[in-house]
């Protein structure tokens, strides 16, 4: 199951060239770009691990692409996303975020129903990948 | 597959079968940069020649690319060697601008660093530090001043070697993303290259910056003064000419940099002289004229006099 989080996730995966141009757009807007990775793609898991520091003063996208190459070498079997952070007053938050790397196979989510008091049903989603311990998911 | 097709000229609507190099030269704004280089930088003939050649090469490469001919992006990493104060940093700045206008680099900024910016203090500190600088330089020019300090021969465990290795690797892998310019004294650069053959083979252009002649230095001093709205009177100019000839014989002569320092001191003396001697209003001319006395008060003239005295 192709997970859809962040921008462009309903499109086919972006090529490196396309990623570089999106990154350049963010940099030209003055946003700090950085990379984050995780192997727990639950939609409510917002705290992904950082790869390096956010780049506040690199004027060219090649710098991020270099880091992306490095990150893929180590965590190519996990999800990697690009985060563009706007530090200007009033925003101070992420302006754009999209996935730039996915595991080869994405097993998707299981829906669990819990029968609570009365006829109430509580729903929960659980990633099949998360059944295995962190670091051993995705082959 | 696109690669399998025979290489043939790309034909646009307006049939690109010929390219006017001269027009491309004027349009790209390269002409402006080269003209400005000619106008504002005094002397440096061989350097200007090399820059023109580089610009010509890039223009031709670009024309070949547009006509669909086989082209390979040339490697443009450079080495500027010359004595202090011969304009290496200034030319590097212009070079960044030039390469940007030719479309060789995307941003055209110059990141100027020395050993301290690249090499760390402890194990594991160097690699991230060097990478950080390299990332900052992407899309522009990385100018490494006094590059030979990266290599410390007497200490083989020096972290400089690690910085050199990372630098070489990125220079090779990301040739399209940035240009490295190494700068330093000619003899020390030579020794640096001898102990790091990898660097020599990756740097295609070695440009020598010659020392300035006396008349060039005088012209430079006038340009410097003009920029600050100052000027010599006739005697002041003659004094400056003598000063240059004398200063050259002193140790630690740093070409244009020495001249700039001398002028700064002359301005100080001029201000002092005006302050002490003026009664009543003074006009703009007086405020912006450096006279012979401002320059002749220099230590160099008194040293010379005492040397002549002791010799006689």
PDB file of C-alpha atoms in Angstrom, chain A residues 15-132:
ATOM      1  CA  UNK A  15      12.683  11.716  -9.726  1.00  0.00           C
ATOM      2  CA  UNK A  16      15.850  13.163  -8.199  1.00  0.00           C
ATOM      3  CA  UNK A  17      15.737  15.975 -10.699  1.00  0.00           C
ATOM      4  CA  UNK A  18      12.194  16.866  -9.696  1.00  0.00           C
ATOM      5  CA  UNK A  19      13.098  16.669  -6.018  1.00  0.00           C
ATOM      6  CA  UNK A  20      16.040  19.006  -6.599  1.00  0.00           C
ATOM      7  CA  UNK A  21      13.795  21.560  -8.258  1.00  0.00           C
ATOM      8  CA  UNK A  22      11.250  21.463  -5.450  1.00  0.00           C
ATOM      9  CA  UNK A  23      14.067  21.863  -2.939  1.00  0.00           C
ATOM     10  CA  UNK A  24      15.446  24.822  -4.876  1.00  0.00           C
ATOM     11  CA  UNK A  25      12.001  26.400  -4.743  1.00  0.00           C
ATOM     12  CA  UNK A  26      11.943  26.036  -0.948  1.00  0.00           C
ATOM     13  CA  UNK A  27      15.463  27.452  -0.596  1.00  0.00           C
ATOM     14  CA  UNK A  28      14.639  30.414  -2.823  1.00  0.00           C
ATOM     15  CA  UNK A  29      11.663  31.101  -0.555  1.00  0.00           C
ATOM     16  CA  UNK A  30      14.070  31.258   2.382  1.00  0.00           C
ATOM     17  CA  UNK A  31      12.919  28.051   4.051  1.00  0.00           C
ATOM     18  CA  UNK A  32      15.385  25.794   5.835  1.00  0.00           C
ATOM     19  CA  UNK A  33      15.342  22.337   4.277  1.00  0.00           C
ATOM     20  CA  UNK A  34      16.228  19.151   6.087  1.00  0.00           C
ATOM     21  CA  UNK A  35      15.719  15.394   5.926  1.00  0.00           C
ATOM     22  CA  UNK A  36      13.933  13.076   8.333  1.00  0.00           C
ATOM     23  CA  UNK A  37      13.562   9.312   8.256  1.00  0.00           C
ATOM     24  CA  UNK A  38      11.508   6.663  10.001  1.00  0.00           C
ATOM     25  CA  UNK A  39      10.439   3.052   9.761  1.00  0.00           C
ATOM     26  CA  UNK A  40       7.126   3.637  11.495  1.00  0.00           C
ATOM     27  CA  UNK A  41       4.894   5.289   8.937  1.00  0.00           C
ATOM     28  CA  UNK A  42       1.786   5.560  11.150  1.00  0.00           C
ATOM     29  CA  UNK A  43       0.011   8.781  10.133  1.00  0.00           C
ATOM     30  CA  UNK A  44       0.025  10.058  13.726  1.00  0.00           C
ATOM     31  CA  UNK A  45       3.763   9.468  14.098  1.00  0.00           C
ATOM     32  CA  UNK A  46       4.969  13.020  13.537  1.00  0.00           C
ATOM     33  CA  UNK A  47       8.328  12.654  15.255  1.00  0.00           C
ATOM     34  CA  UNK A  48      10.670  11.234  12.645  1.00  0.00           C
ATOM     35  CA  UNK A  49      14.430  11.015  13.196  1.00  0.00           C
ATOM     36  CA  UNK A  50      16.500  13.892  11.836  1.00  0.00           C
ATOM     37  CA  UNK A  51      19.239  13.323   9.276  1.00  0.00           C
ATOM     38  CA  UNK A  52      21.782  16.069   9.934  1.00  0.00           C
ATOM     39  CA  UNK A  53      20.875  19.625  10.691  1.00  0.00           C
ATOM     40  CA  UNK A  54      18.329  21.834   8.941  1.00  0.00           C
ATOM     41  CA  UNK A  55      20.155  23.834   6.248  1.00  0.00           C
ATOM     42  CA  UNK A  56      19.597  27.484   6.985  1.00  0.00           C
ATOM     43  CA  UNK A  57      22.364  28.941   4.860  1.00  0.00           C
ATOM     44  CA  UNK A  58      22.926  26.758   1.808  1.00  0.00           C
ATOM     45  CA  UNK A  59      21.845  28.594  -1.335  1.00  0.00           C
ATOM     46  CA  UNK A  60      21.795  25.585  -3.654  1.00  0.00           C
ATOM     47  CA  UNK A  61      19.748  22.379  -3.742  1.00  0.00           C
ATOM     48  CA  UNK A  62      22.840  20.301  -4.549  1.00  0.00           C
ATOM     49  CA  UNK A  63      23.709  20.411  -0.841  1.00  0.00           C
ATOM     50  CA  UNK A  64      20.473  18.700   0.133  1.00  0.00           C
ATOM     51  CA  UNK A  65      20.756  16.199  -2.709  1.00  0.00           C
ATOM     52  CA  UNK A  66      24.188  15.261  -1.387  1.00  0.00           C
ATOM     53  CA  UNK A  67      22.691  14.622   2.056  1.00  0.00           C
ATOM     54  CA  UNK A  68      19.822  12.687   0.509  1.00  0.00           C
ATOM     55  CA  UNK A  69      22.317  10.414  -1.216  1.00  0.00           C
ATOM     56  CA  UNK A  70      24.050   9.879   2.107  1.00  0.00           C
ATOM     57  CA  UNK A  71      20.778   9.203   3.905  1.00  0.00           C
ATOM     58  CA  UNK A  72      19.632   6.720   1.262  1.00  0.00           C
ATOM     59  CA  UNK A  73      22.911   4.862   1.584  1.00  0.00           C
ATOM     60  CA  UNK A  74      22.256   4.267   5.280  1.00  0.00           C
ATOM     61  CA  UNK A  75      18.451   4.226   5.505  1.00  0.00           C
ATOM     62  CA  UNK A  76      17.446   3.420   1.924  1.00  0.00           C
ATOM     63  CA  UNK A  77      15.011   0.794   3.246  1.00  0.00           C
ATOM     64  CA  UNK A  78      12.979   3.300   5.247  1.00  0.00           C
ATOM     65  CA  UNK A  79      10.805   6.313   4.636  1.00  0.00           C
ATOM     66  CA  UNK A  80      12.706   9.558   4.118  1.00  0.00           C
ATOM     67  CA  UNK A  81      10.938  12.875   3.861  1.00  0.00           C
ATOM     68  CA  UNK A  82      11.996  16.375   3.033  1.00  0.00           C
ATOM     69  CA  UNK A  83      10.932  19.083   5.460  1.00  0.00           C
ATOM     70  CA  UNK A  84      11.027  22.785   4.578  1.00  0.00           C
ATOM     71  CA  UNK A  85      10.797  24.959   7.657  1.00  0.00           C
ATOM     72  CA  UNK A  86       9.872  28.631   7.504  1.00  0.00           C
ATOM     73  CA  UNK A  87      11.512  30.462  10.401  1.00  0.00           C
ATOM     74  CA  UNK A  88       9.980  33.850   9.611  1.00  0.00           C
ATOM     75  CA  UNK A  89       7.881  35.528  12.273  1.00  0.00           C
ATOM     76  CA  UNK A  90       4.262  34.427  12.279  1.00  0.00           C
ATOM     77  CA  UNK A  91       4.965  31.154  10.472  1.00  0.00           C
ATOM     78  CA  UNK A  92       7.666  29.379  12.427  1.00  0.00           C
ATOM     79  CA  UNK A  93       6.471  26.072  11.133  1.00  0.00           C
ATOM     80  CA  UNK A  94       6.873  23.531   8.361  1.00  0.00           C
ATOM     81  CA  UNK A  95       5.688  24.936   5.038  1.00  0.00           C
ATOM     82  CA  UNK A  96       6.249  21.959   2.796  1.00  0.00           C
ATOM     83  CA  UNK A  97       6.966  18.325   3.433  1.00  0.00           C
ATOM     84  CA  UNK A  98       7.019  15.364   1.102  1.00  0.00           C
ATOM     85  CA  UNK A  99       8.320  11.820   0.993  1.00  0.00           C
ATOM     86  CA  UNK A 100      11.478  11.339  -1.067  1.00  0.00           C
ATOM     87  CA  UNK A 101      12.240   7.706  -0.346  1.00  0.00           C
ATOM     88  CA  UNK A 102      10.093   4.629   0.377  1.00  0.00           C
ATOM     89  CA  UNK A 103      10.835   1.027   1.280  1.00  0.00           C
ATOM     90  CA  UNK A 104      10.633  -1.405  -1.623  1.00  0.00           C
ATOM     91  CA  UNK A 105       7.508  -3.056  -0.196  1.00  0.00           C
ATOM     92  CA  UNK A 106       4.952  -1.219   1.885  1.00  0.00           C
ATOM     93  CA  UNK A 107       2.726  -3.724   3.680  1.00  0.00           C
ATOM     94  CA  UNK A 108       0.122  -1.157   4.750  1.00  0.00           C
ATOM     95  CA  UNK A 109      -2.133  -1.012   7.821  1.00  0.00           C
ATOM     96  CA  UNK A 110      -4.468  -3.310   9.707  1.00  0.00           C
ATOM     97  CA  UNK A 111      -7.700  -1.906  11.101  1.00  0.00           C
ATOM     98  CA  UNK A 112      -8.491  -3.186  14.571  1.00  0.00           C
ATOM     99  CA  UNK A 113     -11.909  -2.973  16.145  1.00  0.00           C
ATOM    100  CA  UNK A 114     -12.231  -3.041  19.891  1.00  0.00           C
ATOM    101  CA  UNK A 115     -15.626  -3.835  21.365  1.00  0.00           C
ATOM    102  CA  UNK A 116     -16.099  -1.445  24.241  1.00  0.00           C
ATOM    103  CA  UNK A 117     -18.960  -0.995  26.690  1.00  0.00           C
ATOM    104  CA  UNK A 118     -22.383  -1.188  25.169  1.00  0.00           C
ATOM    105  CA  UNK A 119     -22.210  -1.536  21.409  1.00  0.00           C
ATOM    106  CA  UNK A 120     -19.389   1.026  21.094  1.00  0.00           C
ATOM    107  CA  UNK A 121     -16.551   0.155  18.705  1.00  0.00           C
ATOM    108  CA  UNK A 122     -13.098   1.740  19.005  1.00  0.00           C
ATOM    109  CA  UNK A 123     -10.992   1.736  15.875  1.00  0.00           C
ATOM    110  CA  UNK A 124      -7.259   1.644  15.718  1.00  0.00           C
ATOM    111  CA  UNK A 125      -4.807   1.381  12.770  1.00  0.00           C
ATOM    112  CA  UNK A 126      -1.604  -0.560  13.128  1.00  0.00           C
ATOM    113  CA  UNK A 127       1.150  -0.815  10.557  1.00  0.00           C
ATOM    114  CA  UNK A 128       1.988  -4.402   9.637  1.00  0.00           C
ATOM    115  CA  UNK A 129       5.610  -3.308   9.430  1.00  0.00           C
ATOM    116  CA  UNK A 130       5.519  -2.166  13.069  1.00  0.00           C
ATOM    117  CA  UNK A 131       4.961  -5.769  14.233  1.00  0.00           C
ATOM    118  CA  UNK A 132       8.672  -6.336  13.906  1.00  0.00           C
TER     119      UNK A 132
END
